[in-house]
C-alpha cells in the first residue's frame, strides 16, 4: 500500500464564518461553515493521514488565474464595509451586492469601478449567496496556500497530496466570485503545476455542481484541460446559466473542456461511469499532472444536490482517478452534510490510494 496521502491544513479557515446567505432577497442560514472542514480533519486524523501545515505563498500564483482588481476588492471589502458603517445602518453585517455589472446593462461599455463598496461589490460578485465577513479574505487566502503547499509536496515527489481547502473555490472565474467561493484553489493549483512542469495538466471536478470557474479560466487554452461531472443545470440546478454538454472550449482550447451533466437522482452506476469517462478523456491529452476538485456533495445525504452517490461510489471514483498514475493534487470543494462529509472524503482518498497501488504493483 502506498504511504497515506498527506493532508494540507490551514487553521485560517475558521476565520470565515458566514452568518447567512441572501436567496431571492431572503436571509437563509449559511451552509458553508467551519464544522465542514473540522469534520474532515477529524476523520482523516483518525485514518492516520499525516498533517502538513499550509505555508504562505506570494500572490504571483493567484495573479496567474485571477484579475488583480478582484484580489484587491476581496482583500479590502469587509474593512471598507465596516468603515462605511453598513453593519450598523442599514444593518447588513456582511458584504452583499445590490446592483450588478450585467452585460445587458453595459453593452460595449467597460464598467467603471464604483467608489462605494456596496456598488463596487456588484462589479465582482455574480450572486447574493456569497457573503464577505471579517475573516473571509484570510480564510480564502489560507485555502490557496493549502492548495499551493499541496503542489509543493507533489512537485517534490509526493505522488499525491490533499488540500483541505475552505472556503471552496471552483465557482470563481478570473474576475468574479460567487457560489460560496472567493478564490479558485483548484485553478491556482492547476496553473502552478502547468507552469512548473511546463506540460499539460488535467483538472477533473467531482463536485455535484458544475466547475464553471476553471472552465471559464481555461476555456481558450489547450494546456489545462477541464472535465466536470455534475447535476444538469438544465434540470434547475446551480450554476443554471452554464455547465452544459455543448461547452467544449474555444480557439486553441477547443476540445479541451468536457461537461457531463447528469439527471437529478443519478446514483453510483451513472456517476462512477461518468467519472471513468472523464478520466479516460483527460488521459488522452497526456497530462503530466492531475488536479481533482473533490466536492462530495453528490452524496445521497447531501442537502445541496439531488444526486444519490454513496461512499462506495466516491471510492470507485477515487480508484479510477488514482489509476491514471499521475502526480495529483486533490482540492476540497463542496459537501454540506457535516455528519458524513469526513467519511465521504476518506472513502474517495482510500479509493485513490488503491487505484495508485494497482499502478505501482502492475
Ligand atoms: Zn457543490
CSV table of C-alpha atoms and ligand atoms in Angstrom, one decimal:
chain,number,residue,atom,x,y,z
A,1,UNK,CA,0.0,0.0,0.0
A,2,UNK,CA,1.4,3.5,-0.9
A,3,UNK,CA,2.0,5.8,2.1
A,4,UNK,CA,-1.0,7.7,3.4
A,5,UNK,CA,-1.9,10.8,1.5
A,6,UNK,CA,-0.7,14.0,3.3
A,7,UNK,CA,-3.4,16.4,4.4
A,8,UNK,CA,-2.5,20.0,4.0
A,9,UNK,CA,-4.3,22.2,6.5
A,10,UNK,CA,-4.8,25.9,7.4
A,11,UNK,CA,-6.4,26.9,10.7
A,12,UNK,CA,-7.4,30.2,9.0
A,13,UNK,CA,-10.5,28.5,7.5
A,14,UNK,CA,-12.2,29.1,10.9
A,15,UNK,CA,-12.0,32.9,10.4
A,16,UNK,CA,-14.6,32.6,7.6
A,17,UNK,CA,-17.9,32.0,9.4
A,18,UNK,CA,-20.7,33.3,7.3
A,19,UNK,CA,-23.9,34.2,9.1
A,20,UNK,CA,-26.4,34.0,6.3
A,21,UNK,CA,-26.8,33.8,2.5
A,22,UNK,CA,-29.2,36.0,0.7
A,23,UNK,CA,-31.5,33.9,-1.5
A,24,UNK,CA,-34.2,35.7,-3.6
A,25,UNK,CA,-33.8,38.6,-1.2
A,26,UNK,CA,-34.3,36.4,2.0
A,27,UNK,CA,-31.7,35.7,4.6
A,28,UNK,CA,-31.3,31.9,4.8
A,29,UNK,CA,-28.9,30.1,7.2
A,30,UNK,CA,-25.3,29.7,5.8
A,31,UNK,CA,-24.2,26.2,5.0
A,32,UNK,CA,-20.5,26.6,4.1
A,33,UNK,CA,-19.4,26.5,7.8
A,34,UNK,CA,-16.2,25.8,9.7
A,35,UNK,CA,-17.7,22.5,11.0
A,36,UNK,CA,-17.3,21.1,7.5
A,37,UNK,CA,-13.5,21.2,7.4
A,38,UNK,CA,-13.2,20.3,11.1
A,39,UNK,CA,-15.2,17.1,10.4
A,40,UNK,CA,-13.0,16.2,7.5
A,41,UNK,CA,-9.9,16.8,9.6
A,42,UNK,CA,-11.1,14.7,12.5
A,43,UNK,CA,-11.9,11.8,10.2
A,44,UNK,CA,-8.6,11.9,8.3
A,45,UNK,CA,-6.7,12.2,11.6
A,46,UNK,CA,-8.4,9.0,12.7
A,47,UNK,CA,-7.4,7.4,9.4
A,48,UNK,CA,-3.7,8.3,10.0
A,49,UNK,CA,-3.2,10.9,7.3
A,50,UNK,CA,-0.1,13.0,8.2
A,51,UNK,CA,-0.9,16.7,8.6
A,52,UNK,CA,1.2,19.3,6.8
A,53,UNK,CA,0.5,23.0,7.7
A,54,UNK,CA,-0.1,25.3,4.8
A,55,UNK,CA,2.8,27.7,4.3
A,56,UNK,CA,2.4,31.3,3.0
A,57,UNK,CA,2.9,31.7,-0.8
A,58,UNK,CA,3.2,35.1,-2.6
A,59,UNK,CA,0.3,36.4,-4.7
A,60,UNK,CA,2.0,35.6,-8.1
A,61,UNK,CA,0.3,32.2,-8.3
A,62,UNK,CA,-3.1,33.9,-7.6
A,63,UNK,CA,-2.5,36.6,-10.2
A,64,UNK,CA,-1.9,33.9,-12.8
A,65,UNK,CA,-5.6,33.0,-12.7
A,66,UNK,CA,-7.3,36.0,-11.2
A,67,UNK,CA,-7.5,39.7,-12.1
A,68,UNK,CA,-5.6,41.9,-9.6
A,69,UNK,CA,-8.8,44.0,-9.3
A,70,UNK,CA,-10.7,41.0,-7.9
A,71,UNK,CA,-8.0,40.3,-5.4
A,72,UNK,CA,-7.8,43.9,-4.3
A,73,UNK,CA,-11.5,44.1,-3.8
A,74,UNK,CA,-11.7,40.8,-1.8
A,75,UNK,CA,-8.8,41.8,0.4
A,76,UNK,CA,-10.4,45.2,1.4
A,77,UNK,CA,-14.1,44.7,1.0
A,78,UNK,CA,-15.0,43.9,4.6
A,79,UNK,CA,-12.9,46.6,6.3
A,80,UNK,CA,-14.4,49.2,3.8
A,81,UNK,CA,-17.9,47.9,4.5
A,82,UNK,CA,-17.3,48.2,8.3
A,83,UNK,CA,-15.7,51.7,7.9
A,84,UNK,CA,-18.8,52.8,5.9
A,85,UNK,CA,-20.9,51.9,8.9
A,86,UNK,CA,-23.1,49.4,6.9
A,87,UNK,CA,-23.3,46.8,9.7
A,88,UNK,CA,-25.0,49.5,11.9
A,89,UNK,CA,-27.1,51.1,9.2
A,90,UNK,CA,-28.9,49.8,7.2
A,91,UNK,CA,-27.8,46.8,9.3
A,92,UNK,CA,-26.1,44.4,6.9
A,93,UNK,CA,-23.2,42.7,8.8
A,94,UNK,CA,-21.6,41.2,5.7
A,95,UNK,CA,-20.7,42.4,2.2
A,96,UNK,CA,-23.6,41.7,-0.1
A,97,UNK,CA,-24.1,43.2,-3.6
A,98,UNK,CA,-27.3,45.0,-4.6
A,99,UNK,CA,-26.6,46.1,-8.3
A,100,UNK,CA,-24.7,44.1,-10.9
A,101,UNK,CA,-22.4,45.0,-13.8
A,102,UNK,CA,-24.7,42.8,-16.0
A,103,UNK,CA,-23.6,42.5,-19.7
A,104,UNK,CA,-27.1,43.6,-20.7
A,105,UNK,CA,-26.7,46.8,-18.7
A,106,UNK,CA,-23.2,47.6,-20.1
A,107,UNK,CA,-23.4,46.8,-23.8
A,108,UNK,CA,-20.0,47.7,-25.2
A,109,UNK,CA,-19.1,50.0,-22.3
A,110,UNK,CA,-16.3,48.8,-19.9
A,111,UNK,CA,-17.8,49.2,-16.4
A,112,UNK,CA,-16.5,51.9,-14.1
A,113,UNK,CA,-15.1,50.9,-10.7
A,114,UNK,CA,-17.7,52.4,-8.3
A,115,UNK,CA,-16.3,54.4,-5.4
A,116,UNK,CA,-18.8,52.9,-2.8
A,117,UNK,CA,-18.2,49.3,-1.6
A,118,UNK,CA,-21.9,48.5,-1.8
A,119,UNK,CA,-21.9,49.4,-5.5
A,120,UNK,CA,-18.4,48.0,-6.3
A,121,UNK,CA,-19.4,44.6,-4.9
A,122,UNK,CA,-21.7,44.2,-8.0
A,123,UNK,CA,-18.6,44.5,-10.3
A,124,UNK,CA,-17.1,41.3,-8.8
A,125,UNK,CA,-19.9,39.2,-7.3
A,126,UNK,CA,-22.2,37.2,-9.5
A,127,UNK,CA,-24.7,36.2,-6.8
A,128,UNK,CA,-26.0,37.3,-3.4
A,129,UNK,CA,-25.2,33.9,-1.8
A,130,UNK,CA,-21.5,34.6,-1.1
A,131,UNK,CA,-21.1,37.0,1.9
A,132,UNK,CA,-17.8,38.5,2.8
A,133,UNK,CA,-17.2,38.8,6.6
A,134,UNK,CA,-14.3,40.0,8.8
A,135,UNK,CA,-12.2,36.8,8.3
A,136,UNK,CA,-13.2,35.8,4.8
A,137,UNK,CA,-10.1,37.1,3.0
A,138,UNK,CA,-7.7,35.5,5.4
A,139,UNK,CA,-9.5,32.2,5.2
A,140,UNK,CA,-9.7,32.2,1.4
A,141,UNK,CA,-6.0,33.1,1.2
A,142,UNK,CA,-5.2,30.3,3.6
A,143,UNK,CA,-7.1,27.9,1.4
A,144,UNK,CA,-5.0,29.0,-1.6
A,145,UNK,CA,-1.8,28.5,0.5
A,146,UNK,CA,-3.1,25.0,1.3
A,147,UNK,CA,-3.5,24.2,-2.4
A,148,UNK,CA,-0.1,25.6,-3.2
A,149,UNK,CA,1.6,23.7,-0.4
A,150,UNK,CA,0.0,20.5,-1.7
A,151,UNK,CA,1.5,21.4,-5.1
A,152,UNK,CA,4.9,21.9,-3.4
A,153,UNK,CA,4.6,18.4,-1.9
A,154,UNK,CA,3.7,16.8,-5.3
A,155,UNK,CA,6.4,18.7,-7.2
A,156,UNK,CA,8.9,17.5,-4.6
A,157,UNK,CA,8.0,13.9,-5.3
A,158,UNK,CA,4.9,13.0,-3.2
A,159,UNK,CA,2.6,11.0,-5.5
A,160,UNK,CA,-0.5,12.7,-4.1
A,161,UNK,CA,-1.4,15.5,-1.7
A,162,UNK,CA,-4.8,16.5,-0.3
A,163,UNK,CA,-5.5,20.2,0.4
A,164,UNK,CA,-8.4,20.6,2.9
A,165,UNK,CA,-9.4,23.9,1.3
A,166,UNK,CA,-12.2,26.0,2.9
A,167,UNK,CA,-13.8,28.1,1.7
A,168,UNK,CA,-14.2,26.2,-1.6
A,169,UNK,CA,-13.2,27.8,-4.9
A,170,UNK,CA,-14.5,26.1,-8.0
A,171,UNK,CA,-17.1,28.6,-9.0
A,172,UNK,CA,-14.7,31.6,-9.1
A,173,UNK,CA,-13.7,32.9,-12.6
A,174,UNK,CA,-10.8,35.2,-13.5
A,175,UNK,CA,-12.7,38.3,-12.4
A,176,UNK,CA,-15.8,37.3,-10.5
A,177,UNK,CA,-16.7,35.4,-7.3
A,178,UNK,CA,-19.8,33.5,-6.1
A,179,UNK,CA,-21.3,30.2,-5.3
A,180,UNK,CA,-19.9,30.3,-1.8
A,181,UNK,CA,-16.4,30.6,-3.3
A,182,UNK,CA,-13.9,33.5,-3.3
A,183,UNK,CA,-10.6,32.3,-4.8
A,184,UNK,CA,-10.3,29.3,-7.2
A,185,UNK,CA,-8.0,27.0,-5.3
A,186,UNK,CA,-8.1,24.2,-7.8
A,187,UNK,CA,-7.4,26.5,-10.8
A,188,UNK,CA,-4.4,28.1,-8.9
A,189,UNK,CA,-3.0,24.6,-8.3
A,190,UNK,CA,-3.5,23.5,-11.9
A,191,UNK,CA,-1.8,26.6,-13.3
A,192,UNK,CA,1.0,26.3,-10.8
A,193,UNK,CA,1.7,22.6,-11.8
A,194,UNK,CA,1.4,23.5,-15.5
A,195,UNK,CA,3.9,26.4,-15.2
A,196,UNK,CA,6.4,24.5,-13.1
A,197,UNK,CA,6.3,21.3,-15.2
A,198,UNK,CA,5.9,23.2,-18.5
A,199,UNK,CA,3.5,20.5,-19.6
A,200,UNK,CA,-0.3,19.9,-19.9
A,201,UNK,CA,-2.3,19.4,-16.7
A,202,UNK,CA,-5.8,17.9,-16.3
A,203,UNK,CA,-8.4,19.2,-13.8
A,204,UNK,CA,-11.3,16.9,-13.0
A,205,UNK,CA,-14.2,18.3,-10.9
A,206,UNK,CA,-16.3,15.8,-9.0
A,207,UNK,CA,-18.4,18.4,-7.1
A,208,UNK,CA,-22.2,18.0,-7.6
A,209,UNK,CA,-22.2,21.4,-9.2
A,210,UNK,CA,-20.5,22.5,-12.5
A,211,UNK,CA,-16.9,23.6,-12.1
A,212,UNK,CA,-17.7,26.8,-14.0
A,213,UNK,CA,-14.7,28.7,-12.7
A,214,UNK,CA,-11.9,26.6,-14.1
A,215,UNK,CA,-14.0,26.2,-17.3
A,216,UNK,CA,-14.1,29.9,-17.8
A,217,UNK,CA,-10.4,30.5,-16.8
A,218,UNK,CA,-9.0,27.8,-19.1
A,219,UNK,CA,-11.7,27.8,-21.9
A,220,UNK,CA,-9.4,29.0,-24.7
A,221,UNK,CA,-6.3,27.2,-23.5
A,222,UNK,CA,-5.0,23.8,-24.6
A,223,UNK,CA,-2.6,23.3,-21.6
A,224,UNK,CA,-5.1,22.9,-18.8
A,225,UNK,CA,-8.0,20.5,-19.8
A,226,UNK,CA,-11.1,20.6,-17.6
A,227,UNK,CA,-13.7,18.0,-17.1
A,228,UNK,CA,-16.7,18.2,-14.8
A,229,UNK,CA,-19.4,15.8,-13.8
A,230,UNK,CA,-22.4,17.5,-12.1
A,231,UNK,CA,-26.1,17.7,-11.8
A,232,UNK,CA,-27.7,19.0,-15.0
A,233,UNK,CA,-28.1,22.8,-14.8
A,234,UNK,CA,-30.9,22.3,-17.4
A,235,UNK,CA,-32.9,20.5,-14.7
A,236,UNK,CA,-32.9,23.5,-12.5
A,237,UNK,CA,-29.5,23.5,-10.7
A,238,UNK,CA,-26.8,26.0,-9.9
A,239,UNK,CA,-25.0,27.5,-11.9
A,240,UNK,CA,-28.1,27.5,-14.1
A,241,UNK,CA,-26.6,29.5,-17.0
A,242,UNK,CA,-23.8,27.1,-17.9
A,243,UNK,CA,-22.4,23.7,-17.4
A,244,UNK,CA,-24.0,22.1,-20.5
A,245,UNK,CA,-22.6,19.3,-22.6
A,246,UNK,CA,-22.0,21.6,-25.6
A,247,UNK,CA,-19.4,23.7,-23.8
A,248,UNK,CA,-16.2,22.2,-25.3
A,249,UNK,CA,-13.7,25.0,-25.2
A,250,UNK,CA,-12.8,27.5,-28.0
A,251,UNK,CA,-9.9,28.7,-30.0
A,252,UNK,CA,-6.7,26.9,-29.0
A,253,UNK,CA,-8.7,25.3,-26.2
A,254,UNK,CA,-11.3,23.8,-28.5
A,255,UNK,CA,-12.0,20.2,-27.3
A,256,UNK,CA,-10.2,20.8,-24.0
A,257,UNK,CA,-13.4,21.2,-21.9
A,258,UNK,CA,-15.8,18.4,-21.1
A,259,UNK,CA,-19.1,18.6,-19.2
A,260,UNK,CA,-21.1,15.5,-18.2
A,261,UNK,CA,-24.3,16.8,-16.7
A,262,UNK,CA,-26.4,14.1,-15.0
A,263,UNK,CA,-30.1,13.9,-14.3
A,264,UNK,CA,-31.2,14.5,-10.7
A,265,UNK,CA,-31.4,11.2,-8.8
A,266,UNK,CA,-28.4,9.7,-10.6
A,267,UNK,CA,-26.6,7.2,-8.4
A,268,UNK,CA,-23.3,5.3,-8.3
A,269,UNK,CA,-23.7,3.5,-11.6
A,270,UNK,CA,-24.2,6.5,-13.7
A,271,UNK,CA,-22.0,8.8,-11.7
A,272,UNK,CA,-19.0,6.5,-11.5
A,273,UNK,CA,-19.3,5.7,-15.2
A,274,UNK,CA,-19.1,9.4,-15.9
A,275,UNK,CA,-16.0,9.9,-13.7
A,276,UNK,CA,-14.3,7.0,-15.6
A,277,UNK,CA,-15.2,8.6,-18.9
A,278,UNK,CA,-13.7,11.9,-17.7
A,279,UNK,CA,-10.5,10.1,-16.6
A,280,UNK,CA,-10.1,8.4,-20.0
A,281,UNK,CA,-10.9,11.6,-21.8
A,282,UNK,CA,-8.3,13.5,-19.8
A,283,UNK,CA,-5.7,10.8,-20.2
A,284,UNK,CA,-5.8,11.2,-24.0
A,285,UNK,CA,-4.3,14.7,-23.6
A,286,UNK,CA,-1.2,13.0,-22.0
A,287,UNK,CA,-1.2,15.4,-18.9
A,288,UNK,CA,1.8,15.3,-16.6
A,289,UNK,CA,-0.2,16.1,-13.5
A,290,UNK,CA,-3.8,16.0,-12.3
A,291,UNK,CA,-5.9,18.3,-10.0
A,292,UNK,CA,-9.0,16.8,-8.6
A,293,UNK,CA,-11.7,19.2,-7.4
A,294,UNK,CA,-13.2,16.9,-4.8
A,295,UNK,CA,-16.6,18.1,-3.8
A,296,UNK,CA,-18.6,15.3,-2.1
A,297,UNK,CA,-22.0,17.0,-2.3
A,298,UNK,CA,-23.1,14.4,-4.9
A,299,UNK,CA,-23.7,12.2,-1.9
A,300,UNK,CA,-27.2,11.0,-1.3
A,301,UNK,CA,-27.4,12.6,2.2
A,302,UNK,CA,-26.2,16.0,1.0
A,303,UNK,CA,-28.9,18.7,1.3
A,304,UNK,CA,-27.4,20.8,-1.6
A,305,UNK,CA,-27.8,18.4,-4.5
A,306,UNK,CA,-30.2,15.7,-5.8
A,307,UNK,CA,-27.5,13.2,-6.8
A,308,UNK,CA,-27.5,9.9,-5.0
A,309,UNK,CA,-23.9,8.8,-4.8
A,310,UNK,CA,-22.6,6.7,-1.9
A,311,UNK,CA,-19.2,6.4,-0.1
A,312,UNK,CA,-18.6,3.3,-2.3
A,313,UNK,CA,-19.2,5.4,-5.4
A,314,UNK,CA,-16.7,8.0,-4.2
A,315,UNK,CA,-14.2,5.2,-3.5
A,316,UNK,CA,-14.7,3.9,-7.1
A,317,UNK,CA,-14.3,7.4,-8.5
A,318,UNK,CA,-11.1,7.9,-6.5
A,319,UNK,CA,-9.8,4.5,-7.7
A,320,UNK,CA,-10.4,5.4,-11.4
A,321,UNK,CA,-8.5,8.7,-10.9
A,322,UNK,CA,-5.7,7.1,-8.9
A,323,UNK,CA,-5.2,4.5,-11.6
A,324,UNK,CA,-4.2,7.3,-14.0
A,325,UNK,CA,-0.9,7.2,-12.1
A,326,UNK,CA,-0.3,10.9,-12.3
A,327,UNK,CA,1.2,13.3,-9.7
A,328,UNK,CA,-2.1,14.5,-8.2
A,329,UNK,CA,-3.3,17.4,-6.0
A,330,UNK,CA,-6.7,16.8,-4.5
A,331,UNK,CA,-8.5,20.0,-3.5
A,332,UNK,CA,-11.6,20.1,-1.3
A,333,UNK,CA,-14.7,21.7,-2.8
A,334,UNK,CA,-18.3,21.3,-1.6
A,335,UNK,CA,-20.0,18.8,0.7
A,336,UNK,CA,-22.6,20.0,3.2
A,337,UNK,CA,-23.7,17.0,5.3
A,338,UNK,CA,-21.4,17.5,8.2
A,339,UNK,CA,-22.3,14.1,9.7
A,340,UNK,CA,-21.0,12.2,6.7
A,341,UNK,CA,-18.5,14.6,5.0
A,342,UNK,CA,-15.4,13.1,6.7
A,343,UNK,CA,-16.3,9.6,5.8
A,344,UNK,CA,-17.0,10.6,2.2
A,345,UNK,CA,-13.7,12.3,1.7
A,346,UNK,CA,-11.9,9.4,3.4
A,347,UNK,CA,-13.6,7.0,1.0
A,348,UNK,CA,-12.5,9.0,-2.0
A,349,UNK,CA,-8.9,9.2,-0.8
A,350,UNK,CA,-8.8,5.5,0.1
A,351,UNK,CA,-10.1,4.7,-3.4
A,352,UNK,CA,-7.4,7.0,-4.9
A,353,UNK,CA,-4.7,5.2,-2.9
A,354,UNK,CA,-5.9,1.8,-4.1
A,355,UNK,CA,-6.0,3.0,-7.7
A,356,UNK,CA,-2.4,4.1,-7.4
A,357,UNK,CA,-1.4,0.8,-5.7
A,358,UNK,CA,-2.7,-1.0,-8.8
A,359,UNK,CA,-0.4,1.1,-11.0
A,360,UNK,CA,2.6,0.6,-8.6
A,361,UNK,CA,2.0,-3.2,-8.4
A,362,UNK,CA,1.0,-3.6,-12.0
B,1,LIG,ZN1,-21.2,21.9,-5.0
